[in-house]
Amino acid sequence: MNTRTTTAPTVEPLTLAETKVHLREDLTDAGNDALITSLIAVARQACEHRVQRALMLQTLEATLDAFPCASARNPDAAIELIMPPVIDVTSVTYTAADGSSTVLASTDYTLDARSEPARLVPAYGLSWPTTQASIAAVRVVYRAGYSTSATAATAQAAVPAALRQWMLLAVGDMYERRAASRHNTFINRGLRCINCVFNLELQIFHLGFGRRTHADDLVIRVCAATRGGQWAGTCCAEDAEDLSGYWALRPQAPRLGDQDFDRE
């Protein structure tokens, strides 16, 4: 199954104003504001990719070659919809055996949006229809995000604080190092460390990372927790040193020396 975003969010989790406060940037320049705004969007996309969650309201389309069949592993013949939280299903369209494109009635399926990933199953007493043996014969369009509110402030407040804080840190790092081109910069190596942070469901924000005395201990705990997982083997001593300075990413905080971030 493939899933793609068909309608991107129209509002970002962070405002330009709050991001500039975080950056301690008081420059009033349209070009610079446009840069920061673009970095906010990049940070949101990176965050969504890392945690596999939709932060803001967006429309996605999942495509399958056929409806699933009931089996021991999937007794309900469920279609899993990724990028939670899923809000609702807009449409289910399939290519019938005769080649015609048919929209399945909304009464013919049930959405379990509380599960993660969400599960789309046939309505009670029904089964999925037969499709033509062709690629992308089933197309499910659905909406996902933490809020459906048309008010930007309400939608932004619905995003978990840990995710918004990570975005601020990511924007801060990209903004400060926007001219860097070396492959060994913190934005290239350090984001590998950030992956393990999300594998721990962002517990980094609850471990007192603002204190230098606990930074190294945090690195050990994070790296040890991800050993044997997807990220295992990618952490080197330099990555660990960089993550130990993760607490200092906010521009106003005291930083470790540049050599700690830029070492070859």
C-alpha positions as a Python dict, from the first residue, in 0.01 Angstrom:
ca = {
    (1, 'M'): (0, 0, 0),
    (2, 'N'): (123, 347, -88),
    (3, 'T'): (12, 665, 83),
    (4, 'R'): (63, 1021, -37),
    (5, 'T'): (-54, 1364, 65),
    (6, 'T'): (-297, 1511, -185),
    (7, 'T'): (-384, 1831, 1),
    (8, 'A'): (-109, 1978, 218),
    (9, 'P'): (-180, 2172, 538),
    (10, 'T'): (-266, 2538, 491),
    (11, 'V'): (-152, 2629, 843),
    (12, 'E'): (176, 2536, 1013),
    (13, 'P'): (209, 2434, 1380),
    (14, 'L'): (432, 2736, 1450),
    (15, 'T'): (370, 3101, 1380),
    (16, 'L'): (636, 3327, 1235),
    (17, 'A'): (616, 3549, 1542),
    (18, 'E'): (678, 3277, 1801),
    (19, 'T'): (955, 3129, 1590),
    (20, 'K'): (1133, 3464, 1568),
    (21, 'V'): (1107, 3498, 1946),
    (22, 'H'): (1269, 3156, 1980),
    (23, 'L'): (1544, 3261, 1737),
    (24, 'R'): (1585, 3596, 1910),
    (25, 'E'): (1556, 3748, 1567),
    (26, 'D'): (1430, 4106, 1561),
    (27, 'L'): (1524, 4176, 1200),
    (28, 'T'): (1224, 4301, 1004),
    (29, 'D'): (1289, 4192, 649),
    (30, 'A'): (1046, 4029, 407),
    (31, 'G'): (1313, 3802, 259),
    (32, 'N'): (1433, 3683, 598),
    (33, 'D'): (1076, 3626, 717),
    (34, 'A'): (1012, 3420, 404),
    (35, 'L'): (1319, 3209, 485),
    (36, 'I'): (1203, 3143, 840),
    (37, 'T'): (853, 3059, 716),
    (38, 'S'): (997, 2805, 471),
    (39, 'L'): (1207, 2650, 749),
    (40, 'I'): (893, 2610, 960),
    (41, 'A'): (735, 2408, 679),
    (42, 'V'): (1051, 2198, 639),
    (43, 'A'): (1061, 2131, 1014),
    (44, 'R'): (697, 2022, 1012),
    (45, 'Q'): (755, 1787, 721),
    (46, 'A'): (1063, 1640, 890),
    (47, 'C'): (873, 1598, 1215),
    (48, 'E'): (582, 1424, 1041),
    (49, 'H'): (824, 1193, 863),
    (50, 'R'): (1007, 1107, 1184),
    (51, 'V'): (703, 1032, 1398),
    (52, 'Q'): (474, 922, 1112),
    (53, 'R'): (194, 1146, 1234),
    (54, 'A'): (-5, 1421, 1065),
    (55, 'L'): (37, 1738, 1269),
    (56, 'M'): (-201, 1966, 1082),
    (57, 'L'): (-518, 1898, 885),
    (58, 'Q'): (-433, 1738, 552),
    (59, 'T'): (-582, 1500, 297),
    (60, 'L'): (-410, 1173, 210),
    (61, 'E'): (-473, 898, -42),
    (62, 'A'): (-389, 534, 19),
    (63, 'T'): (-375, 303, -283),
    (64, 'L'): (-389, -77, -288),
    (65, 'D'): (-392, -328, -571),
    (66, 'A'): (-694, -502, -416),
    (67, 'F'): (-907, -506, -104),
    (68, 'P'): (-751, -724, 169),
    (69, 'C'): (-892, -1069, 240),
    (70, 'A'): (-969, -1192, 589),
    (71, 'S'): (-687, -1403, 730),
    (72, 'A'): (-544, -1522, 1058),
    (73, 'R'): (-326, -1211, 1077),
    (74, 'N'): (-600, -979, 953),
    (75, 'P'): (-933, -1139, 1052),
    (76, 'D'): (-1133, -823, 983),
    (77, 'A'): (-984, -765, 636),
    (78, 'A'): (-883, -422, 762),
    (79, 'I'): (-710, -154, 558),
    (80, 'E'): (-457, 27, 777),
    (81, 'L'): (-448, 403, 732),
    (82, 'I'): (-116, 552, 841),
    (83, 'M'): (-32, 904, 959),
    (84, 'P'): (-263, 929, 1262),
    (85, 'P'): (-462, 1083, 1404),
    (86, 'V'): (-707, 996, 1126),
    (87, 'I'): (-1018, 1215, 1129),
    (88, 'D'): (-1250, 1063, 869),
    (89, 'V'): (-1266, 888, 533),
    (90, 'T'): (-1368, 1107, 242),
    (91, 'S'): (-1415, 833, -17),
    (92, 'V'): (-1333, 474, -110),
    (93, 'T'): (-1306, 422, -486),
    (94, 'Y'): (-1224, 96, -659),
    (95, 'T'): (-1190, -41, -1010),
    (96, 'A'): (-1465, -299, -1051),
    (97, 'A'): (-1416, -628, -1234),
    (98, 'D'): (-1564, -475, -1552),
    (99, 'G'): (-1311, -189, -1538),
    (100, 'S'): (-1550, 79, -1420),
    (101, 'S'): (-1453, 318, -1141),
    (102, 'T'): (-1697, 277, -852),
    (103, 'V'): (-1736, 476, -532),
    (104, 'L'): (-1816, 255, -235),
    (105, 'A'): (-2110, 377, -25),
    (106, 'S'): (-2005, 513, 314),
    (107, 'T'): (-2251, 271, 477),
    (108, 'D'): (-2048, -21, 341),
    (109, 'Y'): (-1743, 38, 561),
    (110, 'T'): (-1654, 135, 918),
    (111, 'L'): (-1361, 343, 1037),
    (112, 'D'): (-1181, 268, 1362),
    (113, 'A'): (-999, 599, 1407),
    (114, 'R'): (-899, 525, 1766),
    (115, 'S'): (-653, 258, 1660),
    (116, 'E'): (-309, 361, 1541),
    (117, 'P'): (-280, 306, 1258),
    (118, 'A'): (-650, 357, 1194),
    (119, 'R'): (-842, 60, 1057),
    (120, 'L'): (-1098, 65, 777),
    (121, 'V'): (-1313, -251, 773),
    (122, 'P'): (-1627, -365, 589),
    (123, 'A'): (-1952, -278, 763),
    (124, 'Y'): (-2103, -549, 983),
    (125, 'G'): (-2226, -839, 773),
    (126, 'L'): (-2058, -715, 454),
    (127, 'S'): (-1734, -790, 274),
    (128, 'W'): (-1516, -596, 36),
    (129, 'P'): (-1623, -606, -330),
    (130, 'T'): (-1424, -782, -602),
    (131, 'T'): (-1185, -561, -797),
    (132, 'Q'): (-1019, -583, -1132),
    (133, 'A'): (-673, -741, -1121),
    (134, 'S'): (-487, -416, -1184),
    (135, 'I'): (-250, -194, -992),
    (136, 'A'): (-392, 75, -765),
    (137, 'A'): (-740, -75, -799),
    (138, 'V'): (-842, 60, -456),
    (139, 'R'): (-807, 424, -354),
    (140, 'V'): (-894, 549, -7),
    (141, 'V'): (-902, 925, 49),
    (142, 'Y'): (-901, 1039, 410),
    (143, 'R'): (-823, 1332, 635),
    (144, 'A'): (-575, 1335, 921),
    (145, 'G'): (-444, 1585, 1174),
    (146, 'Y'): (-479, 1689, 1535),
    (147, 'S'): (-761, 1937, 1469),
    (148, 'T'): (-1023, 2022, 1210),
    (149, 'S'): (-1062, 2378, 1340),
    (150, 'A'): (-1054, 2655, 1083),
    (151, 'T'): (-901, 2881, 1348),
    (152, 'A'): (-522, 2871, 1314),
    (153, 'A'): (-452, 2927, 1683),
    (154, 'T'): (-682, 2641, 1784),
    (155, 'A'): (-530, 2401, 1531),
    (156, 'Q'): (-176, 2495, 1639),
    (157, 'A'): (-256, 2449, 2008),
    (158, 'A'): (-384, 2097, 1939),
    (159, 'V'): (-39, 1979, 1830),
    (160, 'P'): (150, 1819, 2121),
    (161, 'A'): (391, 2060, 2287),
    (162, 'A'): (682, 1816, 2250),
    (163, 'L'): (644, 1813, 1872),
    (164, 'R'): (618, 2190, 1852),
    (165, 'Q'): (926, 2227, 2070),
    (166, 'W'): (1123, 1992, 1847),
    (167, 'M'): (1022, 2200, 1548),
    (168, 'L'): (1153, 2514, 1718),
    (169, 'L'): (1484, 2340, 1785),
    (170, 'A'): (1506, 2217, 1427),
    (171, 'V'): (1427, 2560, 1283),
    (172, 'G'): (1684, 2717, 1514),
    (173, 'D'): (1955, 2481, 1398),
    (174, 'M'): (1872, 2516, 1029),
    (175, 'Y'): (1850, 2895, 1057),
    (176, 'E'): (2184, 2930, 1234),
    (177, 'R'): (2358, 2695, 991),
    (178, 'R'): (2171, 2795, 675),
    (179, 'A'): (2498, 2858, 487),
    (180, 'A'): (2665, 2531, 588),
    (181, 'S'): (2748, 2291, 308),
    (182, 'R'): (2980, 2043, 477),
    (183, 'H'): (2845, 1691, 506),
    (184, 'N'): (2961, 1667, 866),
    (185, 'T'): (2761, 1953, 1010),
    (186, 'F'): (2527, 1904, 1303),
    (187, 'I'): (2215, 1936, 1086),
    (188, 'N'): (2333, 1632, 887),
    (189, 'R'): (2476, 1421, 1170),
    (190, 'G'): (2260, 1549, 1455),
    (191, 'L'): (1929, 1473, 1288),
    (192, 'R'): (2026, 1107, 1295),
    (193, 'C'): (2029, 1142, 1671),
    (194, 'I'): (1691, 1312, 1662),
    (195, 'N'): (1549, 999, 1500),
    (196, 'C'): (1621, 804, 1817),
    (197, 'V'): (1450, 1075, 2017),
    (198, 'F'): (1128, 1010, 1830),
    (199, 'N'): (1175, 636, 1863),
    (200, 'L'): (1152, 703, 2236),
    (201, 'E'): (827, 893, 2179),
    (202, 'L'): (995, 1225, 2248),
    (203, 'Q'): (1080, 1139, 2608),
    (204, 'I'): (1382, 1363, 2567),
    (205, 'F'): (1160, 1654, 2663),
    (206, 'H'): (1094, 1499, 3003),
    (207, 'L'): (1452, 1409, 3095),
    (208, 'G'): (1582, 1744, 3209),
    (209, 'F'): (1790, 1806, 2899),
    (210, 'G'): (1839, 2167, 3001),
    (211, 'R'): (2105, 2070, 3256),
    (212, 'R'): (2460, 2015, 3140),
    (213, 'T'): (2530, 1763, 3418),
    (214, 'H'): (2267, 1524, 3280),
    (215, 'A'): (2338, 1566, 2909),
    (216, 'D'): (2590, 1284, 2873),
    (217, 'D'): (2367, 1051, 3074),
    (218, 'L'): (2082, 1136, 2837),
    (219, 'V'): (2291, 1038, 2536),
    (220, 'I'): (2377, 703, 2692),
    (221, 'R'): (2011, 634, 2774),
    (222, 'V'): (1889, 734, 2428),
    (223, 'C'): (2156, 543, 2238),
    (224, 'A'): (2119, 233, 2457),
    (225, 'A'): (1743, 233, 2413),
    (226, 'T'): (1776, 230, 2034),
    (227, 'R'): (2044, -41, 2018),
    (228, 'G'): (1925, -321, 1794),
    (229, 'G'): (1667, -97, 1625),
    (230, 'Q'): (1667, 82, 1292),
    (231, 'W'): (1901, 350, 1421),
    (232, 'A'): (2150, 108, 1581),
    (233, 'G'): (2500, 128, 1441),
    (234, 'T'): (2466, 481, 1304),
    (235, 'C'): (2567, 656, 1624),
    (236, 'C'): (2935, 734, 1650),
    (237, 'A'): (3126, 912, 1922),
    (238, 'E'): (3088, 1244, 1743),
    (239, 'D'): (2711, 1199, 1713),
    (240, 'A'): (2695, 1124, 2083),
    (241, 'E'): (2894, 1437, 2164),
    (242, 'D'): (2664, 1644, 1946),
    (243, 'L'): (2351, 1506, 2109),
    (244, 'S'): (2503, 1574, 2448),
    (245, 'G'): (2488, 1940, 2347),
    (246, 'Y'): (2128, 1908, 2231),
    (247, 'W'): (2010, 2096, 2537),
    (248, 'A'): (2198, 2400, 2409),
    (249, 'L'): (2024, 2422, 2072),
    (250, 'R'): (1815, 2725, 2170),
    (251, 'P'): (2006, 3028, 2044),
    (252, 'Q'): (1983, 3212, 2377),
    (253, 'A'): (2125, 2920, 2574),
    (254, 'P'): (2500, 2891, 2642),
    (255, 'R'): (2654, 2677, 2368),
    (256, 'L'): (2930, 2427, 2364),
    (257, 'G'): (3228, 2533, 2157),
    (258, 'D'): (3193, 2520, 1780),
    (259, 'Q'): (3451, 2244, 1774),
    (260, 'D'): (3198, 2019, 1948),
    (261, 'F'): (2956, 2060, 1657),
    (262, 'D'): (3183, 2094, 1357),
    (263, 'R'): (3450, 1837, 1426),
    (264, 'E'): (3541, 1640, 1116),
}
